[in-house]
Amino acid sequence: MPDYLDDLRLAHVLADAADAATTDRFKALDLKVETKPDMTPVSEADKAAEELIRGQLQRARPRDAILGEEYGVEGTGPRRWVIDPIDGTKNYVRGVPVWATLISLMEAGEGGFQPVVGVVSAPALGRRWWAAKGHGAFTGRSLTKASRLKVSRVNKLADASFAYSSLSGWEAQGRLDGFLDLTREVWRTRAYGDFWPYMMVAEGAVDMCAEPELSLWDMAAPSIIVAEAGGTFTGLDARPGPHSGDAAASNGLLHDELLGYLNQRY
């Protein structure tokens, strides 16, 4: 089996470049922000970071395809880099430090493309998380200064911490009643949002999280980090991996109950 460590090292180099670009424009008074057709914001920093990553990938991995949130798919083949230049753009443009660059390498296999490398870098928080298939998940300042990630062992909802992004998506899908029933059963709920709850599941700080509407670039990197930390990452339909258009992540021990509540009245 390929070890993917060269690809992981490259992903860190890409994240370093993106961090420098996004941090430089964070809280800039002249930051340009536009509205995309789906009514979500995109800043000049989103576009610049993706262009930077694409340029480096085209030089370092010219045979690999690239899928990015801002510029779509380029190239074909059995390997595809998936990029979200700024996950949490609404936070970014308002000066909230909870945003990150998400970089994943996906490889063709059974059931379609599957993540084999993932890096989530949140420079305003001073945090980075990463994983490579078969090598575990880690957090730290660099590859050489890192600690291994491991999900929690909490096995009762009454002791569990549950994270989510917002209520609106659950209501739009008719899942709000089940969602609220779950919040009444757990020990603690917090709306951290975006990439962060998945990283906290991988760290063991949060026991489970879920979102009702996502894109592949939101999920590719977090999914392998959660899985390599010993957790479970599926869609709300229980399909493993980042392909369902929504997500549920947990320490594995609580996953069936998590999905049960979110689907109980759907």
XYZ file of N, CA and C in Angstrom:
798
model
N 0.848 -1.198 0.000
C 0.000 0.000 0.000
C 0.885 1.250 0.000
N 0.574 2.237 -0.845
C 1.354 3.481 -0.836
C 1.329 4.113 0.550
N 2.427 4.785 0.922
C 2.430 5.367 2.268
C 1.936 6.816 2.287
N 1.868 7.489 1.128
C 1.309 8.834 0.988
C 2.053 9.906 1.781
N 3.196 9.578 2.348
C 3.877 10.558 3.199
C 4.467 11.707 2.386
N 4.924 11.434 1.163
C 5.384 12.537 0.318
C 4.229 13.482 -0.009
N 3.055 12.915 -0.259
C 1.879 13.749 -0.518
C 1.488 14.543 0.716
N 1.617 13.945 1.883
C 1.310 14.661 3.121
C 2.277 15.824 3.324
N 3.560 15.594 3.062
C 4.530 16.684 3.185
C 4.205 17.819 2.219
N 3.805 17.460 1.003
C 3.410 18.484 0.038
C 2.190 19.247 0.524
N 1.224 18.548 1.093
C 0.021 19.212 1.608
C 0.377 20.225 2.693
N 1.365 19.913 3.507
C 1.822 20.883 4.522
C 2.453 22.106 3.875
N 3.221 21.904 2.827
C 3.818 23.035 2.109
C 2.721 23.915 1.517
N 1.706 23.287 0.929
C 0.575 24.033 0.381
C -0.147 24.810 1.474
N -0.337 24.165 2.622
C -1.023 24.833 3.732
C -0.204 26.007 4.263
N 1.112 25.859 4.302
C 1.964 26.973 4.744
C 1.780 28.184 3.834
N 1.764 27.936 2.527
C 1.599 29.033 1.570
C 0.225 29.677 1.710
N -0.804 28.846 1.853
C -2.153 29.375 2.010
C -2.296 30.165 3.304
N -1.716 29.660 4.382
C -1.774 30.367 5.671
C -1.190 31.763 5.564
N -0.059 31.869 4.882
C 0.579 33.180 4.739
C -0.324 34.141 3.971
N -0.952 33.635 2.909
C -1.807 34.487 2.087
C -3.080 34.900 2.817
N -3.734 33.954 3.475
C -5.000 34.275 4.142
C -4.787 35.125 5.387
N -3.739 34.847 6.131
C -3.461 35.627 7.334
C -3.147 37.072 6.983
N -2.461 37.267 5.868
C -2.076 38.615 5.447
C -3.296 39.494 5.176
N -4.405 38.889 4.715
C -5.593 39.671 4.380
C -6.676 39.609 5.453
N -6.461 38.833 6.507
C -7.456 38.713 7.567
C -7.585 40.044 8.302
N -8.811 40.538 8.409
C -9.159 41.818 9.036
C -8.689 43.031 8.235
N -8.311 42.816 6.969
C -7.923 43.953 6.129
C -9.134 44.844 5.855
N -8.959 46.134 6.008
C -10.076 47.064 5.846
C -10.526 47.162 4.396
N -9.644 46.821 3.463
C -9.995 46.920 2.048
C -10.248 45.543 1.415
N -10.552 44.541 2.242
C -10.831 43.206 1.727
C -12.070 43.235 0.835
N -11.940 42.713 -0.375
C -13.058 42.699 -1.320
C -13.865 41.412 -1.137
N -15.184 41.550 -0.987
C -16.077 40.408 -0.778
C -17.201 40.473 -1.801
N -17.459 39.342 -2.470
C -18.534 39.244 -3.446
C -19.538 38.193 -2.982
N -20.714 38.170 -3.628
C -21.732 37.157 -3.358
C -21.822 36.216 -4.538
N -21.676 34.912 -4.277
C -21.753 33.908 -5.330
C -23.220 33.621 -5.671
N -23.468 32.906 -6.776
C -24.856 32.602 -7.161
C -25.658 31.875 -6.084
N -24.971 31.090 -5.216
C -25.701 30.400 -4.148
C -25.890 31.291 -2.924
N -25.585 32.573 -3.075
C -25.776 33.600 -2.035
C -24.808 33.469 -0.874
N -23.722 32.732 -1.049
C -22.677 32.665 -0.030
C -21.559 33.628 -0.413
N -20.828 34.156 0.578
C -19.776 35.130 0.264
C -18.497 34.453 -0.217
N -17.754 35.180 -1.027
C -16.403 34.765 -1.409
C -15.526 36.011 -1.366
N -14.377 35.903 -0.738
C -13.481 37.045 -0.636
C -12.329 36.901 -1.619
N -11.630 37.999 -1.828
C -10.435 37.949 -2.676
C -9.413 36.964 -2.096
N -9.431 36.788 -0.767
C -8.484 35.875 -0.133
C -8.800 34.427 -0.464
N -10.096 34.077 -0.553
C -10.482 32.723 -0.981
C -9.877 32.418 -2.347
N -10.090 33.340 -3.275
C -9.633 33.121 -4.651
C -8.114 33.075 -4.727
N -7.443 33.990 -4.016
C -5.981 34.042 -4.063
C -5.367 32.777 -3.475
N -5.937 32.287 -2.365
C -5.386 31.082 -1.731
C -5.555 29.872 -2.642
N -6.728 29.746 -3.284
C -6.922 28.606 -4.178
C -6.006 28.701 -5.400
N -5.854 29.887 -5.945
C -4.947 30.054 -7.078
C -3.519 29.679 -6.703
N -3.107 30.071 -5.517
C -1.763 29.752 -5.033
C -1.563 28.243 -4.911
N -2.536 27.570 -4.306
C -2.447 26.113 -4.134
C -2.452 25.415 -5.487
N -3.331 25.849 -6.374
C -3.392 25.242 -7.708
C -2.060 25.404 -8.448
N -1.477 26.570 -8.355
C -0.217 26.811 -9.037
C 0.885 25.895 -8.536
N 0.963 25.716 -7.223
C 1.994 24.830 -6.670
C 1.727 23.378 -7.024
N 0.459 22.970 -7.030
C 0.134 21.590 -7.408
C 0.456 21.318 -8.878
N 0.194 22.276 -9.733
C 0.476 22.089 -11.159
C 1.963 21.893 -11.412
N 2.802 22.482 -10.555
C 4.243 22.294 -10.689
C 4.701 20.995 -10.033
N 4.163 20.706 -8.857
C 4.645 19.553 -8.095
C 3.975 18.237 -8.477
N 2.699 18.287 -8.879
C 1.941 17.077 -9.223
C 1.160 17.328 -10.513
N 1.865 17.541 -11.644
C 1.184 17.929 -12.879
C 0.201 16.901 -13.418
N 0.332 15.638 -13.022
C -0.569 14.605 -13.521
C -1.845 14.478 -12.692
N -1.879 15.111 -11.526
C -3.030 14.984 -10.638
C -4.118 15.990 -11.010
N -5.357 15.599 -10.823
C -6.487 16.505 -11.003
C -6.666 17.372 -9.755
N -7.390 18.455 -9.912
C -7.645 19.386 -8.809
C -9.119 19.760 -8.812
N -9.750 19.694 -7.646
C -11.110 20.189 -7.444
C -11.074 21.223 -6.331
N -11.500 22.440 -6.645
C -11.523 23.499 -5.644
C -12.877 24.170 -5.581
N -13.190 24.747 -4.436
C -14.502 25.379 -4.269
C -14.707 26.537 -5.238
N -13.656 27.317 -5.487
C -13.839 28.538 -6.266
C -13.685 28.342 -7.774
N -12.894 27.348 -8.199
C -12.585 27.227 -9.627
C -12.898 25.857 -10.219
N -13.580 24.995 -9.477
C -14.067 23.752 -10.040
C -12.988 22.708 -10.290
N -13.251 21.823 -11.261
C -12.385 20.675 -11.542
C -11.450 20.989 -12.702
N -10.212 20.560 -12.543
C -9.222 20.683 -13.604
C -8.442 19.384 -13.677
N -8.397 18.764 -14.835
C -7.643 17.539 -15.022
C -8.471 16.294 -14.745
N -7.883 15.149 -15.085
C -8.521 13.853 -14.849
C -7.473 12.886 -14.322
N -7.923 11.702 -13.940
C -6.984 10.687 -13.480
C -7.393 10.101 -12.154
N -6.600 9.141 -11.663
C -6.968 8.414 -10.444
C -6.658 9.151 -9.144
N -5.992 10.305 -9.242
C -5.666 11.094 -8.042
C -6.221 12.504 -8.208
N -6.876 12.981 -7.144
C -7.506 14.304 -7.223
C -7.303 15.041 -5.899
N -6.723 16.225 -5.979
C -6.601 17.101 -4.812
C -7.890 17.906 -4.660
N -8.394 17.980 -3.446
C -9.648 18.680 -3.164
C -9.351 19.807 -2.178
N -9.744 21.024 -2.543
C -9.317 22.219 -1.816
C -10.510 23.079 -1.416
N -10.557 23.455 -0.166
C -11.417 24.551 0.286
C -10.473 25.634 0.794
N -10.265 26.700 0.033
C -9.229 27.674 0.410
C -9.498 28.363 1.739
N -10.758 28.678 2.010
C -11.141 29.197 3.333
C -12.469 28.566 3.710
N -12.432 27.619 4.613
C -13.659 27.054 5.176
C -14.042 27.926 6.356
N -15.188 28.594 6.249
C -15.581 29.573 7.258
C -15.416 30.989 6.736
N -15.745 31.207 5.467
C -15.579 32.538 4.869
C -16.399 33.595 5.598
N -17.605 33.231 6.046
C -18.427 34.215 6.769
C -17.724 34.665 8.046
N -17.061 33.751 8.724
C -16.249 34.137 9.877
C -15.085 35.024 9.445
N -14.414 34.591 8.387
C -13.228 35.317 7.911
C -13.536 36.777 7.606
N -14.630 37.013 6.881
C -14.926 38.391 6.459
C -15.422 39.255 7.616
N -15.853 38.638 8.714
C -16.298 39.395 9.883
C -15.241 39.508 10.973
N -14.067 38.931 10.735
C -12.997 39.023 11.718
C -13.053 37.973 12.809
N -13.888 36.935 12.620
C -13.940 35.821 13.575
C -12.816 34.835 13.217
N -11.979 34.427 14.166
C -10.784 33.650 13.815
C -11.013 32.176 13.523
N -12.257 31.725 13.474
C -12.543 30.307 13.233
C -12.739 30.075 11.733
N -11.636 29.842 11.041
C -11.631 29.522 9.612
C -10.361 28.737 9.324
N -10.373 28.004 8.226
C -9.234 27.130 7.938
C -9.139 26.849 6.454
N -7.950 26.487 6.011
C -7.743 25.937 4.678
C -7.778 24.420 4.775
N -8.583 23.799 3.909
C -8.746 22.342 3.902
C -8.141 21.791 2.613
N -7.214 20.859 2.748
C -6.535 20.254 1.605
C -6.593 18.741 1.749
N -7.064 18.065 0.721
C -7.130 16.605 0.757
C -6.675 16.035 -0.572
N -6.048 14.879 -0.526
C -5.782 14.092 -1.721
C -6.724 12.900 -1.705
N -7.476 12.735 -2.806
C -8.379 11.604 -2.931
C -7.890 10.709 -4.059
N -8.079 9.420 -3.878
C -7.595 8.452 -4.848
C -8.747 7.549 -5.271
N -8.799 7.222 -6.560
C -9.861 6.376 -7.075
C -9.765 4.978 -6.473
N -10.913 4.436 -6.090
C -10.964 3.098 -5.514
C -12.391 2.592 -5.557
N -12.643 1.547 -4.781
C -14.003 1.021 -4.713
C -14.932 2.079 -4.125
N -16.063 2.267 -4.790
C -17.002 3.268 -4.313
C -16.636 4.681 -4.705
N -15.710 4.836 -5.650
C -15.331 6.173 -6.093
C -14.079 6.689 -5.406
N -13.849 7.994 -5.509
C -12.670 8.605 -4.897
C -12.794 8.597 -3.379
N -11.692 8.240 -2.714
C -11.661 8.224 -1.250
C -10.450 9.014 -0.750
N -10.591 9.747 0.357
C -9.469 10.538 0.879
C -8.336 9.638 1.379
N -7.109 10.019 1.040
C -5.934 9.308 1.535
C -4.995 10.240 2.298
N -5.165 11.557 2.127
C -4.400 12.569 2.855
C -5.345 13.711 3.190
N -5.203 14.277 4.365
C -5.993 15.446 4.735
C -5.213 16.375 5.635
N -5.276 17.669 5.364
C -4.694 18.700 6.225
C -5.735 19.785 6.447
N -5.911 20.167 7.689
C -6.787 21.279 8.059
C -5.930 22.271 8.830
N -5.764 23.465 8.283
C -4.874 24.458 8.893
C -5.651 25.722 9.233
N -5.639 26.070 10.514
C -6.387 27.224 11.020
C -5.402 28.216 11.647
N -4.768 29.057 10.823
C -3.674 29.896 11.339
C -4.100 30.918 12.378
N -5.325 31.442 12.284
C -5.761 32.432 13.274
C -5.970 31.803 14.648
N -6.185 30.479 14.673
C -6.273 29.751 15.941
C -4.919 29.187 16.359
N -3.944 29.246 15.449
C -2.642 28.657 15.729
C -2.680 27.146 15.779
N -3.570 26.536 14.973
C -3.750 25.089 15.018
C -3.673 24.472 13.630
N -3.201 23.213 13.581
C -3.210 22.435 12.344
C -3.405 20.964 12.702
N -4.188 20.275 11.862
C -4.465 18.855 12.051
C -4.206 18.149 10.718
N -3.803 16.880 10.766
C -3.553 16.178 9.502
C -3.592 14.670 9.691
N -3.681 13.981 8.554
C -3.704 12.516 8.565
C -3.306 12.003 7.191
N -2.741 10.804 7.161
C -2.507 10.058 5.929
C -2.992 8.639 6.156
N -3.560 8.045 5.144
C -4.155 6.713 5.261
C -3.153 5.704 5.804
N -3.559 5.059 6.895
C -2.726 4.038 7.503
C -1.652 4.550 8.435
N -1.572 5.883 8.607
C -0.501 6.464 9.424
C -1.017 7.226 10.646
N -2.328 7.232 10.867
C -2.867 7.935 12.022
C -3.106 9.406 11.757
N -3.657 10.076 12.755
C -3.970 11.502 12.682
C -3.201 12.245 13.757
N -2.816 13.495 13.448
C -1.944 14.253 14.338
C -2.341 15.719 14.358
N -1.868 16.406 15.396
C -1.995 17.850 15.465
C -0.698 18.415 16.009
N -0.375 19.625 15.578
C 0.854 20.250 16.057
C 1.279 21.374 15.143
N 2.469 21.878 15.385
C 3.022 22.969 14.588
C 3.648 22.484 13.290
N 4.129 21.243 13.284
C 4.795 20.716 12.102
C 4.793 19.197 12.175
N 5.258 18.546 11.101
C 5.318 17.088 11.072
C 6.201 16.530 12.180
N 7.224 17.290 12.559
C 8.161 16.801 13.577
C 7.788 17.220 14.995
N 6.830 18.134 15.116
C 6.378 18.587 16.440
C 4.877 18.368 16.510
N 4.487 17.126 16.776
C 3.077 16.759 16.679
C 2.703 15.759 17.759
N 1.425 15.736 18.083
C 0.884 14.723 18.997
C -0.226 13.966 18.287
N -0.347 12.692 18.585
C -1.311 11.848 17.902
C -2.723 12.134 18.395
N -3.676 12.088 17.477
C -5.071 12.316 17.811
C -5.769 10.993 18.090
N -6.680 11.016 19.055
C -7.461 9.834 19.396
C -8.830 10.276 19.860
N -9.865 9.660 19.318
C -11.228 10.015 19.712
C -11.500 9.582 21.146
N -12.585 10.102 21.712
C -12.954 9.798 23.096
C -13.500 8.380 23.218
N -13.690 7.962 24.451
C -14.283 6.655 24.729
C -15.655 6.794 25.393
N -16.243 7.979 25.321
C -17.573 8.198 25.899
C -18.580 7.319 25.153
N -19.370 6.555 25.907
C -20.300 5.616 25.251
C -21.752 5.796 25.665
N -22.059 6.893 26.365
C -23.433 7.185 26.750
C -23.794 8.594 26.314
N -24.975 8.748 25.723
C -25.412 10.073 25.291
C -25.446 11.057 26.454
N -25.821 10.586 27.617
C -25.926 11.470 28.778
C -24.583 12.061 29.176
N -23.496 11.471 28.715
C -22.156 11.973 29.023
C -21.499 12.648 27.827
N -22.228 12.769 26.726
C -21.614 13.166 25.460
C -21.744 14.654 25.174
N -20.725 15.192 24.485
C -20.734 16.560 23.979
C -21.026 16.518 22.487
N -22.032 17.264 22.038
C -22.494 17.263 20.651
C -22.330 18.654 20.063
N -21.684 18.736 18.898
C -21.441 20.025 18.249
C -22.166 20.093 16.909
N -22.540 21.298 16.522
C -23.252 21.511 15.260
C -22.927 22.912 14.768
N -23.474 23.294 13.598
C -23.201 24.626 13.051
C -24.343 25.598 13.302
N -25.556 25.234 12.886
C -26.704 26.116 13.060
C -27.969 25.276 13.027
N -29.101 25.904 13.318
C -30.380 25.194 13.339
C -31.109 25.242 11.998
N -30.812 26.235 11.181
C -31.633 26.491 9.993
C -31.650 25.309 9.025
N -30.496 24.689 8.789
C -30.447 23.580 7.846
C -31.264 22.384 8.294
N -31.243 22.096 9.598
C -32.020 20.970 10.124
C -33.513 21.223 9.939
N -33.935 22.455 10.153
C -35.344 22.790 9.991
C -35.765 22.680 8.526
N -34.900 23.160 7.621
C -35.221 23.121 6.196
C -35.394 21.691 5.695
N -34.689 20.741 6.299
C -34.772 19.343 5.880
C -35.826 18.541 6.637
N -36.522 19.170 7.569
C -37.506 18.447 8.357
C -36.899 17.554 9.423
N -35.661 17.813 9.783
C -34.977 16.990 10.787
C -34.873 17.698 12.148
N -35.484 18.869 12.286
C -35.260 19.666 13.485
C -35.774 18.978 14.749
N -36.908 18.300 14.674
C -37.448 17.659 15.869
C -36.496 16.590 16.406
N -35.979 15.753 15.512
C -35.025 14.742 15.938
C -33.750 15.352 16.475
N -33.295 16.431 15.820
C -32.108 17.153 16.270
C -32.309 17.676 17.690
N -33.458 18.315 17.938
C -33.714 18.863 19.272
C -33.856 17.761 20.315
N -34.467 16.634 19.940
C -34.549 15.505 20.867
C -33.149 15.045 21.273
N -32.233 15.005 20.303
C -30.857 14.618 20.616
C -30.210 15.604 21.575
N -30.414 16.902 21.352
C -29.788 17.897 22.229
C -30.288 17.770 23.670
N -31.499 17.250 23.834
C -32.037 17.084 25.187
C -31.450 15.872 25.916
N -30.889 14.950 25.140
C -30.366 13.716 25.721
C -28.895 13.800 26.090
N -28.155 14.724 25.456
C -26.709 14.756 25.657
C -26.337 15.654 26.839
N -25.095 15.524 27.234
C -24.572 16.306 28.366
C -24.392 17.776 27.999
N -23.911 18.021 26.755
C -23.559 19.389 26.383
C -23.705 19.577 24.876
N -24.168 20.758 24.465
C -24.217 21.107 23.044
C -23.524 22.446 22.836
N -22.839 22.566 21.704
C -22.207 23.825 21.333
C -22.203 23.955 19.812
N -22.457 25.170 19.321
C -22.470 25.420 17.877
C -21.124 26.015 17.449
N -20.108 25.197 17.392
C -18.782 25.681 16.981
C -18.742 25.976 15.481
N -19.245 25.074 14.686
C -19.379 25.322 13.258
C -18.168 25.014 12.412
N -18.439 24.797 11.105
C -17.430 24.587 10.074
C -16.512 23.407 10.410
N -15.234 23.540 10.142
C -14.281 22.431 10.305
C -14.034 22.048 11.756
N -14.212 22.989 12.685
C -13.699 22.843 14.047
C -14.294 21.667 14.815
N -15.606 21.432 14.786
C -16.131 20.303 15.555
C -15.580 18.952 15.107
N -15.305 18.797 13.811
C -14.727 17.525 13.346
C -13.325 17.327 13.918
N -12.577 18.410 13.990
C -11.237 18.312 14.579
C -11.318 18.013 16.077
N -12.322 18.554 16.744
C -12.470 18.271 18.172
C -12.955 16.847 18.416
N -13.743 16.293 17.487
C -14.078 14.870 17.574
C -12.802 14.042 17.460
N -11.945 14.386 16.505
C -10.688 13.658 16.338
C -9.797 13.771 17.561
N -9.846 14.915 18.239
C -9.033 15.140 19.444
C -9.604 14.457 20.672
N -10.882 14.088 20.620
C -11.537 13.538 21.799
C -12.140 14.593 22.708
N -12.119 15.869 22.274
C -12.687 16.953 23.085
C -14.202 17.024 22.917
N -14.703 16.635 21.755
C -16.125 16.539 21.457
C -16.394 15.105 21.024
N -17.566 14.591 21.342
C -17.841 13.172 21.079
C -18.560 12.922 19.761
N -19.306 13.928 19.266
C -20.010 13.750 17.997
C -20.436 15.107 17.456
N -20.614 15.153 16.123
C -21.071 16.375 15.481
C -21.756 16.008 14.178
N -22.504 16.950 13.613
C -23.223 16.678 12.372
C -23.610 17.978 11.703
N -23.719 17.926 10.360
C -24.211 19.050 9.571
C -25.106 18.521 8.459
N -26.182 19.253 8.119
C -27.163 18.735 7.167
C -26.898 19.053 5.705
N -25.974 19.954 5.399
C -25.731 20.313 4.003
C -24.286 20.752 3.832
N -23.535 19.980 3.042
C -22.113 20.230 2.850
C -21.697 19.869 1.430
N -20.513 20.346 1.026
C -19.907 19.979 -0.245
C -18.702 19.085 0.006
N -18.232 18.421 -1.042
C -17.112 17.497 -0.895
C -15.893 18.181 -0.311
N -15.609 19.415 -0.736
C -14.414 20.098 -0.222
C -14.532 20.443 1.251
N -15.740 20.491 1.792
C -15.913 20.694 3.237
C -15.545 19.451 4.036
N -15.687 18.279 3.410
C -15.647 17.021 4.156
C -14.435 16.140 3.886
N -13.785 16.307 2.735
C -12.737 15.358 2.349
C -11.622 15.293 3.384
N -11.047 16.429 3.734
C -9.951 16.429 4.711
C -10.425 16.029 6.113
N -11.512 16.608 6.649
C -11.967 16.186 7.970
C -12.298 14.700 8.063
N -12.822 14.118 6.979
C -13.252 12.723 7.064
C -12.094 11.776 7.329
N -10.954 11.980 6.672
C -9.837 11.065 6.913
C -9.169 11.347 8.249
N -9.189 12.597 8.694
C -8.608 12.906 10.001
C -9.419 12.241 11.114
N -10.740 12.331 11.040
C -11.591 11.654 12.026
C -11.382 10.143 11.977
N -11.363 9.574 10.775
C -11.219 8.123 10.638
C -9.874 7.640 11.167
N -8.789 8.370 10.845
C -7.461 7.947 11.286
C -7.263 8.164 12.788
N -8.117 9.000 13.394
C -8.090 9.166 14.849
C -8.909 8.099 15.565
N -9.502 7.175 14.800
C -10.272 6.088 15.377
C -11.753 6.319 15.413
N -12.213 7.416 14.798
C -13.630 7.733 14.811
C -14.357 7.239 13.579
N -15.624 7.647 13.474
C -16.480 7.267 12.352
C -16.996 8.523 11.674
N -16.881 8.558 10.336
C -17.363 9.690 9.549
C -18.244 9.135 8.439
N -19.520 9.535 8.450
C -20.464 9.086 7.422
C -21.364 10.249 7.019
N -22.201 9.989 6.010
C -23.311 10.873 5.759
C -24.437 10.564 6.730
N -25.478 11.377 6.702
C -26.649 11.088 7.529
C -27.343 9.807 7.085
N -27.023 9.357 5.868
C -27.554 8.095 5.356
C -26.698 6.899 5.760
N -25.686 7.127 6.595
C -24.772 6.104 7.114
C -23.725 5.653 6.099
N -23.704 6.250 4.932
C -22.684 5.910 3.932
C -21.319 6.406 4.398
N -20.326 5.549 4.490
C -18.999 5.974 4.955
C -18.364 6.991 4.012
N -17.615 7.920 4.590
C -16.874 8.870 3.784
C -17.600 10.177 3.532
N -17.051 11.010 2.619
C -17.518 12.394 2.456
C -18.426 12.647 1.264
N -19.175 11.646 0.807
C -19.880 11.775 -0.466
C -21.389 11.985 -0.360
N -21.943 12.129 0.820
C -23.401 12.148 0.966
C -24.028 13.533 0.886
N -23.229 14.588 0.882
C -23.793 15.931 0.871
C -24.170 16.435 2.256
N -23.885 15.633 3.270
C -24.085 15.995 4.666
C -23.131 15.118 5.472
N -23.071 15.327 6.782
C -22.055 14.592 7.536
C -22.464 14.346 8.974
N -22.002 13.216 9.476
C -22.088 12.892 10.900
C -20.750 12.277 11.294
N -20.160 12.790 12.341
C -18.879 12.275 12.817
C -18.980 12.007 14.308
N -18.325 10.944 14.742
C -18.386 10.593 16.155
C -17.182 9.748 16.538
N -17.126 9.413 17.817
C -16.081 8.504 18.293
C -16.361 7.057 17.899
N -17.439 6.824 17.203
C -17.816 5.486 16.758
C -18.763 4.801 17.713
N -18.567 4.990 18.995
C -19.385 4.331 20.011
C -20.803 4.890 20.039
N -20.962 6.130 19.604
C -22.259 6.810 19.677
C -22.890 6.998 18.302
N -22.284 6.440 17.273
C -22.691 6.805 15.911
C -24.108 6.340 15.563
N -24.446 5.137 15.931
C -25.787 4.642 15.605
C -26.863 5.485 16.272
N -26.640 5.863 17.519
C -27.617 6.703 18.219
C -27.681 8.092 17.596
N -26.531 8.650 17.210
C -26.498 9.955 16.557
C -27.346 9.937 15.285
N -27.118 8.953 14.432
C -27.890 8.855 13.189
C -29.360 8.564 13.462
N -29.619 7.778 14.467
C -30.995 7.445 14.807
C -31.820 8.671 15.138
N -31.267 9.553 15.945
C -31.997 10.768 16.297
C -32.166 11.696 15.103
N -31.116 11.852 14.315
C -31.175 12.817 13.206
C -32.062 12.326 12.066
N -32.366 11.034 12.063
C -33.231 10.463 11.022
C -34.590 10.019 11.533
N -34.856 10.181 12.833
C -36.022 9.515 13.414
C -37.358 10.032 12.891
N -37.423 11.304 12.522
C -38.706 11.836 12.034
C -38.576 12.345 10.613
N -37.549 11.947 9.955
C -37.259 12.468 8.616
C -38.058 11.711 7.574
